Coordinates of C-alpha atoms in Angstrom, one line a residue:
Chain A
M1295 CA -39.0 -36.9 11.7
S1296 CA -41.4 -38.1 9.1
A1297 CA -41.5 -41.8 8.1
I1298 CA -39.9 -42.9 4.9
I1299 CA -41.1 -46.4 5.2
Q1300 CA -44.6 -47.0 6.7
I1301 CA -45.7 -50.5 7.4
D1302 CA -49.3 -51.1 8.4
R1303 CA -50.7 -54.4 9.6
V1304 CA -48.6 -56.5 7.3
S1305 CA -49.0 -60.3 7.5
K1306 CA -47.1 -63.0 5.7
A1307 CA -47.5 -66.8 6.1
Y1308 CA -45.6 -69.7 4.5
G1309 CA -48.2 -72.4 4.4
G1310 CA -49.4 -72.7 7.9
V1311 CA -46.5 -70.9 9.5
A1312 CA -47.2 -67.2 10.2
A1313 CA -43.8 -65.5 9.6
N1314 CA -45.2 -62.0 10.1
K1315 CA -48.5 -61.2 11.9
D1316 CA -50.0 -57.7 11.8
I1317 CA -46.7 -55.8 11.8
V1318 CA -47.0 -52.1 12.3
M1319 CA -43.9 -50.0 12.3
S1320 CA -42.3 -47.0 10.6
V1321 CA -38.7 -46.1 9.6
A1322 CA -37.9 -42.5 10.3
S1323 CA -36.5 -40.5 7.3
G1324 CA -32.8 -39.8 7.8
G1325 CA -32.5 -42.0 10.9
I1326 CA -31.0 -45.3 11.7
T1327 CA -33.6 -47.9 12.7
G1328 CA -32.7 -51.3 14.0
L1329 CA -34.6 -54.6 13.8
I1330 CA -33.7 -57.3 16.3
G1331 CA -35.3 -60.6 17.3
P1332 CA -34.3 -64.2 18.0
N1333 CA -33.6 -66.5 15.0
G1334 CA -36.8 -67.4 13.1
S1335 CA -38.7 -64.4 14.5
G1336 CA -39.5 -63.1 10.9
K1337 CA -36.9 -60.3 10.4
T1338 CA -35.7 -61.3 7.0
T1339 CA -39.3 -62.1 5.9
L1340 CA -40.2 -58.6 6.8
F1341 CA -37.3 -57.3 4.7
N1342 CA -38.3 -59.4 1.8
S1343 CA -41.9 -58.2 2.0
I1344 CA -40.7 -54.5 2.0
V1345 CA -38.5 -54.9 -1.1
G1346 CA -41.1 -56.9 -3.1
Y1347 CA -39.4 -60.2 -3.0
H1348 CA -42.7 -62.0 -2.3
P1349 CA -46.3 -60.8 -2.2
I1350 CA -47.7 -60.1 1.2
D1351 CA -51.0 -61.6 2.5
A1352 CA -52.4 -58.5 4.0
G1353 CA -51.6 -55.0 5.0
S1354 CA -49.9 -52.0 3.3
I1355 CA -46.3 -50.9 2.8
Q1356 CA -45.6 -47.3 1.8
F1357 CA -42.3 -45.8 0.7
R1358 CA -42.2 -42.0 0.6
G1359 CA -46.0 -42.0 0.8
R1360 CA -46.4 -44.4 -2.2
E1361 CA -47.9 -47.9 -1.9
I1362 CA -45.2 -50.4 -2.9
S1363 CA -46.6 -53.7 -1.7
K1364 CA -47.7 -54.6 -5.3
L1365 CA -44.5 -53.5 -7.1
S1366 CA -41.8 -55.7 -8.5
V1367 CA -38.3 -55.9 -6.9
Q1368 CA -36.7 -54.0 -9.7
K1369 CA -39.3 -51.2 -9.6
I1370 CA -38.9 -50.8 -5.8
A1371 CA -35.1 -50.7 -6.2
R1372 CA -35.4 -48.0 -8.9
L1373 CA -37.5 -45.9 -6.5
G1374 CA -34.5 -45.7 -4.3
L1375 CA -35.2 -48.5 -1.7
L1376 CA -32.4 -51.0 -1.7
R1377 CA -31.4 -54.0 0.3
T1378 CA -28.3 -56.1 0.9
F1379 CA -28.4 -59.8 1.4
Q1380 CA -27.7 -61.8 4.5
Q1381 CA -25.8 -64.3 2.3
T1382 CA -23.7 -61.7 0.5
R1383 CA -24.4 -61.4 -3.2
I1384 CA -21.9 -59.8 -5.6
Y1385 CA -21.1 -60.5 -9.3
R1386 CA -18.4 -63.2 -8.8
A1387 CA -16.8 -63.3 -12.2
M1388 CA -16.5 -59.5 -12.5
N1389 CA -13.8 -57.4 -10.7
G1390 CA -14.4 -54.8 -8.0
V1391 CA -14.6 -51.9 -10.4
Q1392 CA -17.0 -53.7 -12.7
N1393 CA -19.2 -54.6 -9.8
M1394 CA -19.3 -50.9 -8.8
L1395 CA -20.1 -49.6 -12.3
I1396 CA -23.0 -51.9 -12.9
S1397 CA -24.5 -50.8 -9.6
L1398 CA -25.0 -47.2 -10.9
P1399 CA -28.6 -46.2 -10.4
H1400 CA -30.8 -47.6 -13.1
R1401 CA -33.8 -45.4 -12.4
K1402 CA -32.3 -42.7 -14.7
M1403 CA -30.9 -45.1 -17.3
S1404 CA -32.7 -45.5 -20.7
M1405 CA -32.0 -48.3 -23.2
A1406 CA -30.1 -45.8 -25.4
N1407 CA -27.9 -45.0 -22.5
S1408 CA -26.9 -48.5 -22.0
F1409 CA -25.0 -48.5 -25.3
T1410 CA -22.5 -46.0 -24.0
R1411 CA -19.4 -46.7 -21.9
H1412 CA -19.0 -45.6 -18.3
S1413 CA -17.8 -42.0 -18.0
R1414 CA -14.6 -40.9 -16.2
A1415 CA -16.7 -39.3 -13.4
E1416 CA -18.4 -42.7 -12.8
H1417 CA -15.0 -44.5 -12.6
E1418 CA -13.8 -41.9 -10.2
R1419 CA -16.9 -42.3 -8.0
A1420 CA -16.5 -46.0 -8.0
A1421 CA -12.8 -45.6 -6.9
R1422 CA -13.8 -43.2 -4.2
L1423 CA -16.4 -45.5 -2.7
L1424 CA -14.1 -48.5 -2.9
E1425 CA -11.5 -46.4 -1.0
F1426 CA -14.3 -45.5 1.5
V1427 CA -14.9 -49.2 2.3
G1428 CA -11.2 -50.0 2.2
L1429 CA -11.2 -52.1 -1.0
Y1430 CA -9.3 -49.8 -3.3
E1431 CA -6.2 -51.9 -3.3
K1432 CA -8.2 -55.0 -4.3
R1433 CA -10.4 -53.3 -7.0
W1434 CA -9.0 -55.3 -9.9
L1435 CA -9.4 -58.7 -8.3
R1436 CA -12.2 -61.0 -9.3
A1437 CA -14.9 -60.3 -6.7
G1438 CA -15.4 -64.0 -6.2
S1439 CA -11.9 -64.4 -5.0
L1440 CA -12.3 -61.8 -2.2
S1441 CA -12.8 -63.0 1.4
F1442 CA -16.4 -63.2 2.8
G1443 CA -15.9 -60.0 4.8
Q1444 CA -14.4 -58.2 1.8
Q1445 CA -17.4 -59.3 -0.4
K1446 CA -19.7 -57.9 2.3
L1447 CA -17.9 -54.5 2.2
L1448 CA -18.0 -54.6 -1.6
E1449 CA -21.8 -55.2 -1.5
F1450 CA -22.1 -52.3 0.8
A1451 CA -20.1 -50.0 -1.5
M1452 CA -22.2 -51.2 -4.5
A1453 CA -25.4 -50.2 -2.6
L1454 CA -23.9 -46.7 -2.0
M1455 CA -23.1 -46.5 -5.7
N1456 CA -26.8 -46.9 -6.4
E1457 CA -27.6 -43.6 -4.5
P1458 CA -30.5 -45.1 -2.5
A1459 CA -32.8 -43.0 -0.4
A1460 CA -33.1 -45.8 2.1
L1461 CA -30.9 -48.9 2.6
L1462 CA -32.0 -52.1 4.2
L1463 CA -29.0 -54.0 5.6
D1464 CA -29.4 -57.7 6.6
E1465 CA -26.8 -58.4 9.2
P1466 CA -24.0 -56.2 7.9
T1467 CA -21.5 -57.3 10.5
A1468 CA -22.1 -61.1 10.4
G1469 CA -18.9 -62.8 9.3
I1470 CA -16.8 -59.7 9.6
N1471 CA -13.6 -59.8 11.6
P1472 CA -14.3 -58.2 15.1
T1473 CA -11.5 -55.7 14.7
L1474 CA -13.1 -54.4 11.4
I1475 CA -16.6 -54.0 13.0
N1476 CA -15.7 -50.7 14.7
G1477 CA -14.6 -49.4 11.3
L1478 CA -17.9 -50.6 9.8
I1479 CA -20.0 -48.9 12.5
A1480 CA -18.2 -45.6 11.8
R1481 CA -18.8 -46.0 8.1
L1482 CA -22.5 -46.7 8.6
K1483 CA -22.8 -43.7 10.8
S1484 CA -21.0 -41.5 8.3
V1485 CA -23.1 -42.8 5.4
N1486 CA -26.2 -41.9 7.3
R1487 CA -25.0 -38.5 8.4
E1488 CA -23.1 -37.3 5.3
F1489 CA -24.9 -39.0 2.4
G1490 CA -28.3 -38.6 4.2
I1491 CA -29.2 -42.3 3.5
T1492 CA -31.8 -43.7 5.8
L1493 CA -30.6 -47.0 7.3
F1494 CA -32.8 -49.9 8.4
I1495 CA -30.7 -52.7 9.9
I1496 CA -31.2 -56.2 11.0
E1497 CA -28.5 -57.1 13.4
H1498 CA -27.7 -59.8 15.9
N1499 CA -24.8 -58.2 17.5
M1500 CA -26.3 -56.2 20.4
R1501 CA -23.3 -54.0 21.0
V1502 CA -23.4 -52.9 17.3
I1503 CA -27.1 -52.2 17.1
M1504 CA -27.3 -50.4 20.5
N1505 CA -24.4 -48.3 19.3
L1506 CA -25.8 -47.4 15.9
A1507 CA -29.6 -47.2 16.0
D1508 CA -31.7 -44.4 17.3
T1509 CA -34.9 -46.5 17.3
I1510 CA -35.1 -50.3 17.7
Y1511 CA -37.9 -52.7 16.9
C1512 CA -37.9 -56.2 18.3
L1513 CA -39.7 -59.1 16.7
A1514 CA -40.5 -62.4 18.3
H1515 CA -42.5 -65.3 16.8
G1516 CA -43.6 -63.1 13.9
E1517 CA -45.1 -60.4 16.1
M1518 CA -43.9 -56.9 17.0
L1519 CA -42.9 -57.3 20.6
A1520 CA -41.6 -53.8 21.5
H1521 CA -40.0 -50.7 20.1
G1522 CA -38.2 -47.8 21.6
T1523 CA -34.8 -46.2 22.1
P1524 CA -31.8 -48.6 22.6
D1525 CA -32.1 -47.9 26.4
E1526 CA -35.8 -48.7 26.5
I1527 CA -35.3 -51.9 24.5
Q1528 CA -32.4 -53.1 26.7
N1529 CA -34.5 -52.7 29.8
N1530 CA -37.7 -54.1 28.4
P1531 CA -38.6 -57.3 30.3
F1532 CA -40.4 -58.8 27.2
V1533 CA -37.3 -58.4 25.1
I1534 CA -35.1 -59.9 27.7
D1535 CA -37.6 -62.8 28.0
A1536 CA -37.6 -63.4 24.2
Y1537 CA -33.9 -63.6 24.1
L1538 CA -33.3 -65.6 27.2
G1539 CA -36.3 -67.8 26.6
A1540 CA -37.6 -67.3 30.2
Q1541 CA -41.3 -67.5 29.1
Chain B
M1208 CA 1.6 -46.5 -24.3
K1209 CA -1.9 -46.3 -25.7
K1210 CA -0.5 -45.6 -29.2
L1211 CA 1.7 -48.7 -28.9
T1212 CA -1.3 -51.0 -28.1
R1213 CA -3.1 -49.5 -31.0
Y1214 CA -0.3 -50.4 -33.4
K1215 CA -0.1 -53.8 -31.9
R1216 CA -3.8 -54.3 -32.5
L1217 CA -3.5 -53.1 -36.1
A1218 CA -0.5 -55.5 -36.6
F1219 CA -2.8 -58.3 -35.5
H1220 CA -6.1 -57.2 -37.2
L1221 CA -4.8 -56.1 -40.6
P1222 CA -3.2 -59.4 -41.7
L1223 CA -6.3 -61.2 -40.4
L1224 CA -8.5 -59.0 -42.5
V1225 CA -6.3 -59.6 -45.6
A1226 CA -6.4 -63.3 -44.9
I1227 CA -10.2 -63.2 -44.7
L1228 CA -10.4 -61.3 -48.1
L1229 CA -7.9 -63.5 -49.9
A1230 CA -8.8 -66.9 -48.5
P1231 CA -11.4 -67.9 -51.2
F1232 CA -9.0 -67.0 -54.0
F1233 CA -6.0 -68.9 -52.6
L1234 CA -8.0 -71.9 -51.6
P1235 CA -10.5 -72.2 -54.4
E1236 CA -11.4 -75.8 -53.8
F1237 CA -12.3 -75.0 -50.2
R1238 CA -14.7 -72.1 -50.9
T1239 CA -17.8 -73.9 -49.6
Q1240 CA -15.9 -75.2 -46.6
L1241 CA -14.7 -71.7 -45.7
A1242 CA -18.2 -70.4 -46.1
T1243 CA -19.4 -73.1 -43.7
L1244 CA -16.7 -72.2 -41.3
W1245 CA -18.0 -68.6 -41.2
L1246 CA -21.5 -70.0 -40.6
M1247 CA -20.1 -71.9 -37.5
I1248 CA -18.4 -68.7 -36.3
V1249 CA -21.7 -66.7 -36.6
L1250 CA -23.6 -69.4 -34.8
A1251 CA -21.0 -69.8 -32.0
L1252 CA -20.7 -66.0 -31.4
T1253 CA -24.4 -65.6 -31.3
W1254 CA -24.9 -68.6 -29.0
D1255 CA -22.2 -67.2 -26.6
M1256 CA -24.1 -63.9 -26.3
T1257 CA -26.8 -65.6 -24.2
G1258 CA -25.0 -68.8 -23.2
G1259 CA -21.6 -67.3 -22.2
Q1260 CA -22.1 -63.7 -21.5
M1261 CA -25.6 -63.8 -20.0
G1262 CA -25.7 -67.3 -18.5
Y1263 CA -28.8 -68.4 -20.5
N1264 CA -27.9 -71.7 -22.3
S1265 CA -30.3 -71.9 -25.2
L1266 CA -30.6 -75.2 -27.1
G1267 CA -33.1 -73.7 -29.4
N1268 CA -31.1 -71.1 -31.4
I1269 CA -31.5 -73.3 -34.4
L1270 CA -35.1 -72.0 -34.5
F1271 CA -33.8 -68.8 -35.9
Y1272 CA -31.6 -70.6 -38.4
G1273 CA -34.4 -72.6 -39.9
T1274 CA -36.9 -69.7 -39.7
G1275 CA -34.3 -67.4 -41.5
M1276 CA -34.0 -70.0 -44.3
Y1277 CA -37.8 -70.1 -44.8
V1278 CA -38.3 -66.3 -44.6
A1279 CA -35.6 -65.7 -47.1
A1280 CA -37.0 -68.4 -49.5
V1281 CA -40.6 -67.2 -49.2
I1282 CA -39.6 -63.5 -49.8
T1283 CA -37.5 -64.4 -52.8
I1284 CA -40.1 -66.7 -54.4
G1285 CA -42.9 -64.3 -53.5
I1286 CA -41.3 -61.4 -55.4
A1287 CA -41.6 -63.4 -58.7
H1288 CA -44.4 -66.0 -58.2
D1289 CA -47.2 -67.2 -56.1
V1290 CA -45.6 -69.1 -53.2
G1291 CA -48.4 -71.7 -52.9
E1292 CA -48.5 -72.6 -56.6
Y1293 CA -44.7 -72.7 -56.7
T1294 CA -44.3 -75.1 -53.8
S1295 CA -47.2 -77.4 -55.0
A1296 CA -45.8 -77.7 -58.5
F1297 CA -43.0 -80.1 -57.5
G1298 CA -40.9 -79.1 -60.5
D1299 CA -43.8 -79.6 -63.0
G1300 CA -44.2 -76.0 -64.1
V1301 CA -41.3 -73.9 -65.2
Y1302 CA -40.7 -71.0 -62.8
E1303 CA -38.2 -68.5 -64.2
F1304 CA -36.4 -65.9 -62.1
T1305 CA -34.7 -63.0 -63.7
E1306 CA -31.3 -61.9 -62.5
A1307 CA -32.8 -58.8 -61.0
Q1308 CA -35.5 -60.9 -59.2
Y1309 CA -32.8 -63.1 -57.8
F1310 CA -30.6 -60.4 -56.3
I1311 CA -33.5 -58.2 -55.1
G1312 CA -35.0 -61.3 -53.5
M1313 CA -31.7 -62.1 -51.9
A1314 CA -31.2 -58.6 -50.4
A1315 CA -34.8 -58.4 -49.2
G1316 CA -34.8 -62.0 -48.1
L1317 CA -31.7 -61.8 -45.9
L1318 CA -32.8 -58.5 -44.3
G1319 CA -36.3 -59.9 -43.8
A1320 CA -35.0 -63.1 -42.3
G1321 CA -32.9 -61.1 -39.8
I1322 CA -35.8 -58.8 -38.8
F1323 CA -38.4 -61.6 -38.6
C1324 CA -36.1 -63.7 -36.4
A1325 CA -35.3 -60.8 -34.1
L1326 CA -39.1 -60.3 -33.6
C1327 CA -39.5 -64.1 -33.1
A1328 CA -36.8 -63.9 -30.3
L1329 CA -38.8 -61.1 -28.6
L1330 CA -42.0 -63.2 -28.8
V1331 CA -40.5 -66.5 -27.7
G1332 CA -38.2 -64.9 -25.2
S1333 CA -41.0 -63.1 -23.4
I1334 CA -42.3 -66.6 -22.6
T1335 CA -39.1 -68.7 -22.2
F1336 CA -37.1 -66.0 -20.2
G1337 CA -39.4 -66.9 -17.3
L1338 CA -37.4 -70.1 -17.1
R1339 CA -33.9 -70.4 -15.6
G1340 CA -31.0 -72.7 -15.9
P1341 CA -31.7 -76.2 -17.4
Y1342 CA -35.4 -75.3 -17.8
F1343 CA -34.5 -72.5 -20.2
A1344 CA -32.4 -74.9 -22.2
I1345 CA -35.1 -77.5 -22.5
G1346 CA -37.8 -74.9 -23.0
T1347 CA -36.0 -73.4 -26.0
L1348 CA -35.2 -76.8 -27.4
G1349 CA -38.9 -77.7 -27.2
V1350 CA -39.9 -74.6 -29.1
A1351 CA -37.4 -75.3 -31.9
I1352 CA -38.5 -78.9 -32.3
A1353 CA -42.2 -77.9 -32.2
V1354 CA -41.7 -75.2 -34.8
G1355 CA -39.8 -77.6 -37.0
E1356 CA -42.7 -80.1 -36.9
L1357 CA -45.2 -77.4 -37.6
V1358 CA -43.3 -76.1 -40.6
S1359 CA -42.8 -79.6 -42.0
N1360 CA -46.6 -80.0 -42.0
W1361 CA -47.3 -76.6 -43.6
E1362 CA -48.0 -77.3 -47.3
W1363 CA -47.9 -73.7 -48.4
V1364 CA -44.1 -73.7 -47.7
G1365 CA -43.6 -77.1 -49.2
G1366 CA -44.4 -79.3 -46.1
G1367 CA -41.9 -82.2 -45.4
Q1368 CA -40.6 -82.0 -49.0
G1369 CA -38.9 -78.7 -48.3
I1370 CA -38.6 -75.8 -50.6
S1371 CA -36.3 -74.9 -53.5
L1372 CA -34.7 -71.6 -54.4
P1373 CA -33.5 -70.5 -57.8
V1374 CA -29.9 -71.4 -58.6
Y1375 CA -27.3 -68.6 -58.7
P1376 CA -27.7 -67.0 -62.2
G1377 CA -24.2 -67.1 -63.6
D1378 CA -20.8 -68.8 -63.0
L1379 CA -21.3 -71.1 -60.0
E1380 CA -17.7 -70.5 -58.8
V1381 CA -18.5 -66.8 -58.6
G1382 CA -21.6 -67.8 -56.7
K1383 CA -19.5 -69.7 -54.2
V1384 CA -17.3 -66.6 -53.7
I1385 CA -20.4 -64.5 -53.2
F1386 CA -21.7 -66.8 -50.6
Y1387 CA -18.3 -66.9 -48.8
F1388 CA -18.3 -63.1 -48.7
L1389 CA -21.9 -62.8 -47.5
F1390 CA -21.1 -65.2 -44.6
A1391 CA -17.7 -63.5 -43.9
A1392 CA -19.3 -60.0 -43.9
T1393 CA -22.0 -61.2 -41.5
G1394 CA -19.4 -62.8 -39.2
T1395 CA -17.0 -59.9 -39.3
S1396 CA -19.7 -57.3 -38.6
L1397 CA -21.1 -59.4 -35.8
F1398 CA -17.6 -59.7 -34.2
V1399 CA -17.0 -55.9 -34.5
L1400 CA -20.4 -55.3 -33.0
L1401 CA -19.8 -57.6 -30.0
N1402 CA -16.3 -56.3 -29.5
W1403 CA -18.0 -52.9 -28.9
L1404 CA -21.1 -54.1 -27.2
Y1405 CA -19.3 -56.1 -24.5
Q1406 CA -17.5 -52.9 -23.4
T1407 CA -20.6 -50.9 -22.9
R1408 CA -23.0 -50.7 -19.9
F1409 CA -25.1 -53.2 -21.8
G1410 CA -22.3 -55.7 -21.7
A1411 CA -21.8 -55.1 -18.0
A1412 CA -25.5 -55.6 -17.4
I1413 CA -25.7 -59.0 -19.2
N1414 CA -22.6 -60.1 -17.3
A1415 CA -24.3 -59.1 -14.1
I1416 CA -27.3 -61.2 -15.0
R1417 CA -25.0 -64.2 -15.6
D1418 CA -23.3 -63.8 -12.3
D1419 CA -26.3 -63.3 -10.1
E1420 CA -29.7 -62.4 -11.7
E1421 CA -31.4 -62.0 -8.3
K1422 CA -28.8 -59.5 -7.2
A1423 CA -29.2 -57.6 -10.5
E1424 CA -33.0 -57.4 -9.9
A1425 CA -32.5 -56.2 -6.4
M1426 CA -30.2 -53.5 -7.8
G1427 CA -33.0 -52.3 -10.1
L1428 CA -31.6 -53.5 -13.5
H1429 CA -34.2 -53.9 -16.2
T1430 CA -33.3 -57.6 -16.5
L1431 CA -36.0 -58.8 -18.9
R1432 CA -35.3 -55.9 -21.3
Y1433 CA -31.6 -56.8 -21.5
K1434 CA -32.3 -60.5 -21.9
L1435 CA -34.8 -59.8 -24.8
A1436 CA -32.5 -57.3 -26.5
T1437 CA -29.5 -59.7 -26.3
W1438 CA -31.4 -62.7 -27.7
S1439 CA -33.0 -60.6 -30.4
I1440 CA -29.7 -59.3 -31.6
A1441 CA -28.4 -62.9 -31.7
A1442 CA -31.5 -64.0 -33.6
F1443 CA -31.1 -61.2 -36.2
F1444 CA -27.6 -62.6 -37.1
V1445 CA -28.6 -66.2 -37.0
G1446 CA -31.6 -65.4 -39.2
I1447 CA -29.4 -63.7 -41.8
A1448 CA -27.0 -66.7 -41.7
G1449 CA -29.9 -69.1 -42.2
G1450 CA -31.0 -67.0 -45.2
I1451 CA -27.6 -67.1 -46.8
S1452 CA -27.5 -70.9 -46.2
A1453 CA -30.9 -71.2 -48.0
F1454 CA -29.4 -69.5 -51.2
Q1455 CA -26.2 -71.6 -50.9
L1456 CA -28.0 -75.0 -50.5
I1457 CA -30.7 -74.2 -53.1
H1458 CA -33.0 -77.0 -51.8
F1459 CA -33.6 -77.6 -48.1
E1460 CA -35.9 -79.7 -46.0
P1461 CA -37.5 -78.6 -42.7
L1462 CA -36.3 -81.2 -40.3
E1463 CA -33.0 -82.4 -41.8
T1464 CA -31.6 -79.0 -42.9
A1465 CA -33.6 -76.1 -41.5
Y1466 CA -34.5 -77.0 -38.0
Q1467 CA -31.7 -79.5 -37.5
T1468 CA -31.7 -79.5 -33.7
I1469 CA -29.2 -82.4 -33.2
N1470 CA -26.6 -81.3 -35.7
L1471 CA -26.0 -77.6 -36.0
G1472 CA -28.1 -76.9 -33.0
I1473 CA -25.6 -78.8 -30.8
F1474 CA -22.5 -78.0 -32.9
M1475 CA -22.7 -74.3 -32.0
V1476 CA -22.8 -75.2 -28.3
V1477 CA -19.7 -77.5 -28.7
C1478 CA -17.8 -74.7 -30.5
V1479 CA -18.3 -72.3 -27.7
L1480 CA -17.5 -74.9 -25.0
L1481 CA -14.3 -75.8 -26.9
G1482 CA -13.2 -72.2 -27.4
G1483 CA -14.2 -70.8 -24.0
K1484 CA -17.6 -69.5 -22.8
G1485 CA -18.1 -65.9 -22.1
T1486 CA -15.0 -64.6 -24.0
L1487 CA -15.0 -62.7 -27.3
W1488 CA -12.4 -64.8 -29.1
G1489 CA -13.4 -68.2 -27.6
P1490 CA -16.4 -68.9 -29.9
V1491 CA -14.2 -68.0 -33.0
V1492 CA -11.3 -70.2 -31.9
G1493 CA -13.7 -73.0 -31.0
A1494 CA -15.6 -72.8 -34.3
V1495 CA -12.3 -73.0 -36.3
L1496 CA -11.0 -76.0 -34.3
F1497 CA -14.4 -77.7 -34.3
H1498 CA -14.8 -77.3 -38.0
L1499 CA -11.3 -78.6 -38.7
F1500 CA -11.9 -81.6 -36.4
K1501 CA -15.3 -82.3 -38.0
E1502 CA -14.0 -82.2 -41.5
I1503 CA -10.9 -84.3 -40.7
T1504 CA -13.0 -87.0 -39.0
W1505 CA -15.7 -86.9 -41.6
N1506 CA -13.1 -87.5 -44.3
Y1507 CA -10.6 -89.9 -42.7
L1508 CA -12.6 -91.6 -39.9
L1509 CA -15.8 -92.2 -41.8
G1510 CA -18.0 -94.6 -39.9
W1511 CA -16.5 -93.5 -36.6
Q1512 CA -17.0 -89.7 -37.1
W1513 CA -19.9 -89.5 -34.6
V1514 CA -17.9 -91.5 -32.0
A1515 CA -14.9 -89.1 -32.4
L1516 CA -17.2 -86.1 -32.1
G1517 CA -18.9 -87.6 -29.0
A1518 CA -15.4 -88.2 -27.5
L1519 CA -14.4 -84.6 -28.2
I1520 CA -17.5 -83.3 -26.4
V1521 CA -16.9 -85.6 -23.4
V1522 CA -13.2 -84.6 -23.1
T1523 CA -14.1 -80.9 -23.4
V1524 CA -16.9 -81.0 -20.8
V1525 CA -15.0 -83.1 -18.3
Y1526 CA -11.4 -81.8 -18.6
F1527 CA -11.6 -78.4 -20.2
Q1528 CA -14.7 -76.7 -18.8
D1529 CA -13.3 -73.3 -19.4
G1530 CA -12.3 -74.0 -23.0
I1531 CA -9.2 -72.7 -24.6
M1532 CA -9.6 -69.0 -24.0
G1533 CA -10.9 -69.7 -20.4
G1534 CA -7.9 -71.9 -19.7
L1535 CA -5.5 -69.2 -21.0
M1536 CA -7.3 -66.6 -18.9
R1537 CA -6.7 -68.7 -15.8
R1538 CA -3.0 -69.3 -16.5
K1539 CA -2.2 -65.8 -17.8
P1540 CA -4.6 -63.4 -16.1
P1541 CA -2.5 -60.2 -17.0
W1542 CA -3.1 -60.9 -20.7
F1543 CA -6.7 -60.3 -20.1
G1544 CA -6.4 -57.2 -18.0
V1545 CA -6.8 -59.0 -14.7
R1546 CA -4.7 -56.9 -12.4
A1547 CA -3.9 -57.1 -8.7
E1548 CA -2.6 -53.8 -7.4
G1549 CA -1.3 -54.0 -3.9
G1550 CA -2.9 -57.3 -3.3
E1551 CA -1.8 -60.8 -4.1
A1552 CA -2.6 -61.8 -7.6
L1553 CA -5.2 -64.5 -7.3
P1554 CA -5.9 -66.1 -10.6
P1555 CA -9.5 -66.6 -11.3
T1556 CA -10.5 -70.2 -10.4
S1557 CA -13.1 -70.5 -13.1
V1558 CA -14.4 -68.0 -15.7
H1559 CA -18.0 -69.0 -15.1
E1560 CA -18.0 -70.6 -11.7
S1561 CA -21.4 -69.3 -10.8
A1562 CA -23.0 -69.9 -14.2

């Protein structure tokens, strides 16, 4: 499998704190890649660097062979590389359907286009995706009045509405009811398989990530500690040390 | 079902339109008052475009009002005379305007005011839209104050003395009716435009910017483009309204009348807060109530009118943050299309909780 995201010697420091040091990794096109690491190991910083949230200090980030480390957040999103937030972000005063419709891909939309209304096909697509994440019944409610878990599902559906090539998910199962997690795993797998969306996932829940990912990277103290298949990672002594703090 | 709502709408809009058309003839002594009411409606609706729908509270929209006045005046005078000579004469020379010059000047002046202000919004916005929240409010206020000071020192347009326009050539009562209809036409077309605009993708995009601009960026929206377009449409209408005011007032000063940041500049915000931010009808309802309140206190509570106005602002901001339309929306969500199929109907807690 070829790499859709190629990260080469990326460093990012906040003042004197090196959040990412010489990170080298790649996300395989069409696969599910996991990113784990203890709290404060630099996972979210790496995500933010990829989507252009802040400038990186050194290194290069390529998406589909194109250098994106100097591009703005919006431009990167329009290229088809999308992220969801750890602290879920949805449009609170708008209802579920409106949240979905405004998430249609903007890479194709011109200014003239914006003065039209949403088509029936777009409404139907929004309804289908809301059904897919189990929010169809709640679609007319104000998004801000949904529970945290439901907002998380809505954000996921909004990301799918945008038809990304690759989706970066920051802790998709955090705050979600354990009985719903299995359903979410199944949905993530089907999104990857059926829609062909590459997934790159930060996850703390080991059961979830071992179940989902085909390749896992582990960060510790801002450096890439190990990578491999879920089995290799589970048996890697460095990874066990990093998590149990035996060093 | 759809047909029925269409008839219902017609039953509401038709009498309203008739009332708008007949008002100046049935209330002849209130012609100027009614014209000012329309000015308040235009200012409130345009303020709400950025403040209510997009989450950008501008305190500097008065910039476009004042600039519109000056652009309309300069164009009208410039058609017939040399502007510098005209303003430095201070009534010494006699400057005649033919009827044709007056009306051509008015048409070109109003259109020019709108276009010039729209361009100003693009220019000022490309700098101030880098600011968010209260910084945007103060930044825009600063621009309005600074431009007012600059204009009041610019002798070519009359400096601190201000500038005078020709008086309406003909019966002054007819003139009042014309000014009423100019304002009413501007307000009505603005309302129709917004009614449509808020239902398009454009409307959804500016609402998304209001709710969470960072999310909108992360989803790839052209946020700056939407912000500039919205403010520039607002400025176009404010500019035209300023131009009409210039003809109606005949003489105006830069700081007291044109760039009056503390009067009109704040009134338009109060209208919107009173009526309900982020709703189509809120600014209209707010402008009507505010104007009534202001006229009543200015007539019957003279000396205390500013205290009463201050009290109104405090009560609105502290107790009715959602305004009239926002409060209705919370109590009667179905009236506003808030549905809850299969789920419990949770009324919205606040219309602009995250703003």
